[in-house]
mmCIF file of C-alpha atoms in Angstrom:
data_model
loop_
_atom_site.group_PDB
_atom_site.id
_atom_site.type_symbol
_atom_site.label_atom_id
_atom_site.label_comp_id
_atom_site.label_asym_id
_atom_site.label_seq_id
_atom_site.Cartn_x
_atom_site.Cartn_y
_atom_site.Cartn_z
ATOM 1 C CA MET A 1 26.944 -6.865 4.962
ATOM 2 C CA ASN A 2 26.683 -10.581 3.803
ATOM 3 C CA THR A 3 24.123 -13.148 3.117
ATOM 4 C CA GLU A 4 24.095 -14.321 6.577
ATOM 5 C CA THR A 5 23.481 -11.055 7.853
ATOM 6 C CA ILE A 6 20.381 -10.365 5.863
ATOM 7 C CA VAL A 7 19.102 -13.595 6.810
ATOM 8 C CA SER A 8 19.459 -13.000 10.624
ATOM 9 C CA ALA A 9 17.783 -9.819 10.348
ATOM 10 C CA LEU A 10 14.734 -11.097 8.891
ATOM 11 C CA ASN A 11 14.594 -13.792 11.344
ATOM 12 C CA ALA A 12 15.155 -10.954 14.062
ATOM 13 C CA VAL A 13 11.828 -9.063 12.732
ATOM 14 C CA ARG A 14 9.464 -12.284 12.460
ATOM 15 C CA GLN A 15 10.691 -13.472 15.964
ATOM 16 C CA GLN A 16 10.729 -10.054 17.460
ATOM 17 C CA LYS A 17 7.584 -8.387 15.431
ATOM 18 C CA PRO A 18 8.957 -4.814 16.277
ATOM 19 C CA LEU A 19 6.172 -1.943 16.376
ATOM 20 C CA VAL A 20 7.053 0.738 13.412
ATOM 21 C CA VAL A 21 5.437 3.770 13.617
ATOM 22 C CA ASN A 22 4.764 5.559 9.900
ATOM 23 C CA ILE A 23 4.206 9.049 9.550
ATOM 24 C CA THR A 24 3.355 8.095 5.720
ATOM 25 C CA ASN A 25 1.326 9.756 2.828
ATOM 26 C CA TYR A 26 -2.232 8.967 2.009
ATOM 27 C CA VAL A 27 -1.705 7.319 -1.133
ATOM 28 C CA VAL A 28 0.195 4.183 0.439
ATOM 29 C CA MET A 29 -0.887 3.776 3.453
ATOM 30 C CA ASN A 30 -2.740 0.388 3.143
ATOM 31 C CA ASN A 31 -0.178 -1.092 0.883
ATOM 32 C CA THR A 32 2.894 -0.224 3.474
ATOM 33 C CA ALA A 33 0.884 -1.503 6.687
ATOM 34 C CA ASN A 34 0.162 -4.751 4.875
ATOM 35 C CA ALA A 35 3.748 -5.156 3.653
ATOM 36 C CA LEU A 36 5.198 -4.638 7.290
ATOM 37 C CA LEU A 37 2.347 -7.396 8.510
ATOM 38 C CA ALA A 38 3.377 -9.875 5.571
ATOM 39 C CA LEU A 39 6.698 -9.551 6.612
ATOM 40 C CA GLY A 40 6.456 -10.168 10.176
ATOM 41 C CA ALA A 41 6.313 -6.588 11.786
ATOM 42 C CA SER A 42 3.854 -4.632 13.412
ATOM 43 C CA PRO A 43 2.721 -1.185 11.729
ATOM 44 C CA ILE A 44 1.191 1.710 13.293
ATOM 45 C CA MET A 45 -0.150 4.573 11.048
ATOM 46 C CA ALA A 46 0.389 7.522 13.811
ATOM 47 C CA HIS A 47 0.150 11.088 12.732
ATOM 48 C CA SER A 48 -1.085 12.644 15.945
ATOM 49 C CA ARG A 49 1.621 14.819 17.973
ATOM 50 C CA GLU A 50 -0.507 13.967 20.970
ATOM 51 C CA GLU A 51 0.145 10.568 21.309
ATOM 52 C CA MET A 52 3.885 10.630 19.491
ATOM 53 C CA ALA A 53 5.501 10.823 22.772
ATOM 54 C CA GLU A 54 4.205 7.788 23.816
ATOM 55 C CA MET A 55 4.320 5.903 20.944
ATOM 56 C CA MET A 56 8.022 6.609 20.233
ATOM 57 C CA ARG A 57 8.599 5.157 23.866
ATOM 58 C CA PHE A 58 7.941 1.838 22.853
ATOM 59 C CA ALA A 59 8.188 1.550 18.984
ATOM 60 C CA GLY A 60 11.009 0.122 17.548
ATOM 61 C CA ALA A 61 11.740 2.658 14.723
ATOM 62 C CA LEU A 62 10.077 5.698 12.919
ATOM 63 C CA VAL A 63 9.353 6.111 9.353
ATOM 64 C CA VAL A 64 8.870 9.767 7.950
ATOM 65 C CA ASN A 65 7.327 9.631 4.332
ATOM 66 C CA ILE A 66 6.795 13.323 2.895
ATOM 67 C CA GLY A 67 4.454 12.074 -0.096
ATOM 68 C CA THR A 68 1.575 13.953 0.650
ATOM 69 C CA LEU A 69 3.167 16.845 2.474
ATOM 70 C CA ASP A 70 1.066 19.643 3.849
ATOM 71 C CA SER A 71 1.472 22.878 6.584
ATOM 72 C CA ALA A 72 -0.256 20.473 9.360
ATOM 73 C CA TRP A 73 1.884 17.378 8.609
ATOM 74 C CA THR A 74 5.519 19.231 8.807
ATOM 75 C CA PRO A 75 5.300 20.151 12.741
ATOM 76 C CA ARG A 76 4.151 16.784 13.415
ATOM 77 C CA MET A 77 7.165 14.848 11.749
ATOM 78 C CA ALA A 78 9.727 17.343 13.577
ATOM 79 C CA TYR A 79 8.109 16.712 16.646
ATOM 80 C CA ALA A 80 8.279 12.695 15.700
ATOM 81 C CA VAL A 81 11.882 12.837 15.151
ATOM 82 C CA GLU A 82 12.286 14.799 18.054
ATOM 83 C CA GLN A 83 11.015 12.134 20.287
ATOM 84 C CA ALA A 84 12.842 9.369 18.307
ATOM 85 C CA ASN A 85 15.876 10.898 19.041
ATOM 86 C CA ARG A 86 14.990 11.313 22.998
ATOM 87 C CA HIS A 87 14.300 7.602 23.052
ATOM 88 C CA GLY A 88 17.036 6.475 20.762
ATOM 89 C CA LYS A 89 15.411 5.163 17.894
ATOM 90 C CA PRO A 90 16.283 5.098 14.348
ATOM 91 C CA VAL A 91 14.750 7.426 11.947
ATOM 92 C CA VAL A 92 13.877 6.041 8.158
ATOM 93 C CA LEU A 93 13.317 9.256 5.799
ATOM 94 C CA ASP A 94 11.618 8.868 2.419
ATOM 95 C CA PRO A 95 12.016 12.215 0.649
ATOM 96 C CA VAL A 96 9.335 11.612 -1.575
ATOM 97 C CA GLY A 97 9.766 14.414 -4.450
ATOM 98 C CA CYS A 98 12.575 16.059 -3.236
ATOM 99 C CA GLY A 99 13.360 18.320 -5.780
ATOM 100 C CA ALA A 100 10.137 18.759 -7.154
ATOM 101 C CA SER A 101 9.378 21.702 -4.927
ATOM 102 C CA THR A 102 10.999 24.086 -2.442
ATOM 103 C CA LEU A 103 8.756 22.645 0.133
ATOM 104 C CA ARG A 104 9.822 19.183 -0.223
ATOM 105 C CA THR A 105 13.235 19.927 -0.526
ATOM 106 C CA GLN A 106 13.715 21.968 2.528
ATOM 107 C CA THR A 107 11.662 19.560 4.575
ATOM 108 C CA SER A 108 13.638 16.622 3.769
ATOM 109 C CA ARG A 109 16.994 18.419 4.590
ATOM 110 C CA GLN A 110 15.450 19.712 7.777
ATOM 111 C CA ILE A 111 14.235 16.252 8.959
ATOM 112 C CA ALA A 112 17.517 14.869 7.877
ATOM 113 C CA GLN A 113 19.429 17.495 9.905
ATOM 114 C CA ALA A 114 17.040 16.505 12.985
ATOM 115 C CA ALA A 115 17.699 13.169 13.027
ATOM 116 C CA ALA A 116 20.175 11.462 15.455
ATOM 117 C CA GLN A 117 19.926 7.991 13.930
ATOM 118 C CA LEU A 118 19.086 8.508 10.346
ATOM 119 C CA ILE A 119 18.566 6.224 7.294
ATOM 120 C CA ILE A 120 17.560 8.123 3.958
ATOM 121 C CA ARG A 121 15.875 6.099 1.080
ATOM 122 C CA GLY A 122 15.150 7.556 -2.029
ATOM 123 C CA ASN A 123 15.082 7.015 -5.788
ATOM 124 C CA ALA A 124 18.432 8.421 -7.639
ATOM 125 C CA SER A 125 16.662 11.844 -8.314
ATOM 126 C CA GLU A 126 15.574 12.371 -4.738
ATOM 127 C CA ILE A 127 18.943 11.590 -3.451
ATOM 128 C CA ILE A 128 20.643 13.953 -5.833
ATOM 129 C CA ALA A 129 17.998 16.643 -4.919
ATOM 130 C CA LEU A 130 18.588 16.185 -1.239
ATOM 131 C CA ALA A 131 22.366 16.628 -1.576
ATOM 132 C CA GLY A 132 21.888 20.036 -3.594
ATOM 133 C CA GLU A 133 23.147 18.489 -6.827
ATOM 134 C CA ALA A 134 21.347 19.234 -10.027
ATOM 135 C CA GLY A 135 19.222 16.177 -10.540
ATOM 136 C CA GLN A 136 16.214 15.201 -13.113
ATOM 137 C CA ASN A 137 13.230 14.936 -11.580
ATOM 138 C CA LYS A 138 9.622 14.414 -13.015
ATOM 139 C CA GLY A 139 7.094 14.620 -9.584
ATOM 140 C CA VAL A 140 8.007 11.654 -7.426
ATOM 141 C CA ASP A 141 9.708 9.628 -10.364
ATOM 142 C CA ALA A 142 13.258 9.133 -10.868
ATOM 143 C CA LEU A 143 14.761 9.900 -14.246
ATOM 144 C CA ASP A 144 18.454 9.498 -12.910
ATOM 145 C CA SER A 145 19.956 6.013 -12.604
ATOM 146 C CA SER A 146 21.034 4.613 -9.415
ATOM 147 C CA GLU A 147 24.582 5.248 -10.257
ATOM 148 C CA ALA A 148 24.080 8.835 -10.920
ATOM 149 C CA ALA A 149 23.297 9.073 -7.597
ATOM 150 C CA VAL A 150 26.394 7.445 -5.553
ATOM 151 C CA GLY A 151 28.425 10.741 -5.392
ATOM 152 C CA ALA A 152 25.287 12.380 -3.769
ATOM 153 C CA ALA A 153 24.599 9.477 -1.406
ATOM 154 C CA ARG A 154 28.488 9.545 -0.258
ATOM 155 C CA HIS A 155 27.707 13.659 0.661
ATOM 156 C CA LEU A 156 24.598 12.934 2.536
ATOM 157 C CA ALA A 157 26.020 10.154 4.552
ATOM 158 C CA GLU A 158 28.984 12.158 5.647
ATOM 159 C CA VAL A 159 27.034 15.317 6.218
ATOM 160 C CA TYR A 160 24.111 13.546 8.156
ATOM 161 C CA GLY A 161 26.531 10.596 9.605
ATOM 162 C CA CYS A 162 23.676 8.397 8.082
ATOM 163 C CA ASN A 163 23.159 5.605 5.864
ATOM 164 C CA VAL A 164 21.470 5.890 2.163
ATOM 165 C CA VAL A 165 19.384 3.509 -0.068
ATOM 166 C CA ILE A 166 19.445 4.539 -3.849
ATOM 167 C CA SER A 167 16.488 2.340 -5.047
ATOM 168 C CA GLY A 168 16.239 1.841 -9.100
ATOM 169 C CA ALA A 169 17.058 -1.192 -11.408
ATOM 170 C CA THR A 170 19.954 -1.474 -9.101
ATOM 171 C CA ASP A 171 19.892 -0.728 -5.610
ATOM 172 C CA VAL A 172 22.922 0.914 -4.053
ATOM 173 C CA VAL A 173 23.333 0.979 -0.166
ATOM 174 C CA VAL A 174 25.791 3.734 0.760
ATOM 175 C CA THR A 175 27.425 3.728 4.502
ATOM 176 C CA ALA A 176 30.521 4.989 5.922
ATOM 177 C CA GLU A 177 32.199 1.606 5.580
ATOM 178 C CA GLY A 178 31.429 1.641 1.578
ATOM 179 C CA GLU A 179 29.036 0.525 -0.785
ATOM 180 C CA VAL A 180 26.893 -2.496 -1.806
ATOM 181 C CA ARG A 181 25.046 -3.127 -4.862
ATOM 182 C CA LEU A 182 21.895 -5.230 -5.300
ATOM 183 C CA ARG A 183 20.418 -6.159 -8.471
ATOM 184 C CA ASN A 184 17.403 -8.168 -7.184
ATOM 185 C CA GLY A 185 13.657 -6.818 -8.396
ATOM 186 C CA HIS A 186 12.002 -6.901 -11.558
ATOM 187 C CA ALA A 187 10.761 -4.377 -14.248
ATOM 188 C CA MET A 188 7.197 -4.693 -13.324
ATOM 189 C CA MET A 189 7.529 -3.129 -9.894
ATOM 190 C CA PRO A 190 7.965 0.470 -10.627
ATOM 191 C CA PHE A 191 4.352 0.367 -12.153
ATOM 192 C CA VAL A 192 2.507 -0.086 -8.658
ATOM 193 C CA THR A 193 2.341 2.900 -6.681
ATOM 194 C CA GLY A 194 4.021 3.495 -3.719
ATOM 195 C CA MET A 195 6.629 0.571 -4.471
ATOM 196 C CA GLY A 196 9.653 2.515 -2.880
ATOM 197 C CA CYS A 197 7.604 3.594 0.241
ATOM 198 C CA THR A 198 7.115 0.025 0.784
ATOM 199 C CA LEU A 199 10.869 -0.299 0.577
ATOM 200 C CA SER A 200 10.956 2.392 3.193
ATOM 201 C CA ALA A 201 8.565 1.040 5.575
ATOM 202 C CA LEU A 202 10.283 -2.330 5.616
ATOM 203 C CA THR A 203 13.573 -0.163 6.121
ATOM 204 C CA GLY A 204 12.064 1.034 9.487
ATOM 205 C CA ALA A 205 11.172 -2.828 10.385
ATOM 206 C CA PHE A 206 14.887 -4.077 9.869
ATOM 207 C CA ALA A 207 16.544 -0.811 11.704
ATOM 208 C CA ALA A 208 14.316 -1.822 14.710
ATOM 209 C CA VAL A 209 15.831 -5.053 15.211
ATOM 210 C CA GLY A 210 19.432 -3.516 14.401
ATOM 211 C CA GLU A 211 19.964 -3.761 10.466
ATOM 212 C CA THR A 212 20.111 0.027 9.750
ATOM 213 C CA THR A 213 22.063 -0.126 6.582
ATOM 214 C CA GLY A 214 18.753 -0.844 4.533
ATOM 215 C CA LEU A 215 20.128 -3.361 2.644
ATOM 216 C CA ALA A 216 18.167 -6.170 4.120
ATOM 217 C CA ALA A 217 15.031 -4.590 3.371
ATOM 218 C CA ALA A 218 15.925 -3.787 -0.291
ATOM 219 C CA ALA A 219 16.902 -7.361 -0.748
ATOM 220 C CA VAL A 220 13.710 -8.858 0.716
ATOM 221 C CA LEU A 221 11.565 -6.284 -1.021
ATOM 222 C CA GLY A 222 13.623 -7.201 -4.464
ATOM 223 C CA ILE A 223 13.503 -10.886 -4.037
ATOM 224 C CA ALA A 224 9.635 -10.929 -3.326
ATOM 225 C CA GLY A 225 8.975 -8.635 -5.913
ATOM 226 C CA GLU A 226 10.627 -10.963 -8.199
ATOM 227 C CA ILE A 227 8.540 -13.885 -7.003
ATOM 228 C CA ALA A 228 5.477 -12.187 -7.487
ATOM 229 C CA ALA A 229 6.383 -10.927 -10.815
ATOM 230 C CA GLU A 230 6.803 -14.380 -12.085
ATOM 231 C CA GLN A 231 2.954 -14.949 -11.011
ATOM 232 C CA SER A 232 1.257 -11.821 -12.130
ATOM 233 C CA ALA A 233 -0.134 -10.825 -15.309
ATOM 234 C CA GLY A 234 0.321 -7.059 -14.673
ATOM 235 C CA PRO A 235 0.489 -4.280 -11.988
ATOM 236 C CA GLY A 236 -2.629 -5.411 -10.030
ATOM 237 C CA SER A 237 -1.979 -9.040 -9.505
ATOM 238 C CA LEU A 238 1.511 -8.136 -8.460
ATOM 239 C CA GLN A 239 0.297 -5.975 -5.593
ATOM 240 C CA LEU A 240 -1.487 -8.681 -4.225
ATOM 241 C CA ASN A 241 1.170 -11.367 -4.928
ATOM 242 C CA LEU A 242 4.020 -9.211 -3.228
ATOM 243 C CA LEU A 243 2.089 -9.562 0.084
ATOM 244 C CA ASP A 244 2.050 -13.316 -0.054
ATOM 245 C CA ALA A 245 5.654 -13.359 -1.572
ATOM 246 C CA LEU A 246 6.870 -11.598 1.591
ATOM 247 C CA TYR A 247 4.763 -13.609 4.029
ATOM 248 C CA GLN A 248 6.153 -16.574 2.178
ATOM 249 C CA LEU A 249 9.573 -15.877 2.030
ATOM 250 C CA ASP A 250 11.956 -18.198 3.517
ATOM 251 C CA GLU A 251 15.974 -18.438 4.290
ATOM 252 C CA ALA A 252 16.614 -20.990 1.242
ATOM 253 C CA THR A 253 14.862 -18.655 -1.139
ATOM 254 C CA LEU A 254 16.732 -15.619 -0.087
ATOM 255 C CA ARG A 255 19.859 -17.392 -0.479
ATOM 256 C CA GLN A 256 18.989 -18.837 -3.880
ATOM 257 C CA ARG A 257 17.880 -15.694 -5.225
ATOM 258 C CA LEU A 258 19.778 -12.995 -3.209
ATOM 259 C CA LYS A 259 22.120 -10.808 -5.887
ATOM 260 C CA LEU A 260 24.471 -9.108 -4.313
ATOM 261 C CA ALA A 261 27.478 -7.101 -6.516
#
């Protein structure tokens, strides 16, 4: 994927304003909904089985985030993926804390197995755990580097026929065609809760317009994070400034700041 593809994908999101259905965790619902709006997409935080079949008929993509997982949510997630498959919609899986508990690991694998058009977005430790390798994990925080998870991501891409985004200081996007590295972002970003969840939500917006590698979302969020950090005294102001940066991001800034490796 090159710069022009990323620019084109951003323009497509803003023109089409795709509806992104999010089954996500209680901690980040407000953050991720606002980020999708700032980008130009249309978010809905839908958790009811009763409306999911209807929602997935006209939605552009489904984002499944297991951050606040429990026995009531698991069957709803499974049903939502079933409906996304039925209507040919991409599914973004955020395996939050995969490896931290058996429940999280098993649920993540079940969702990955079920999704027909899958993109996995996780930190290095989550990707390693999802692939079944022994990764370091402390709750939902990664202790492994992105590079340490590349082999695991390749395995996931082969097993599930999916694309994988490993987020970290360097983001690595793994597809059947190979790997792309992205060096945008800022060291302050991990101090805002749910930044990875925001990336997963934005990945859903881009997937809804046909950019299913996850790279465009990583590029846009990384650049917006850099811009926001330059104007922020700390994580609190970064969280607010990030929304403004997403809203104001233009083609010229994207081209100037993009750091593909």
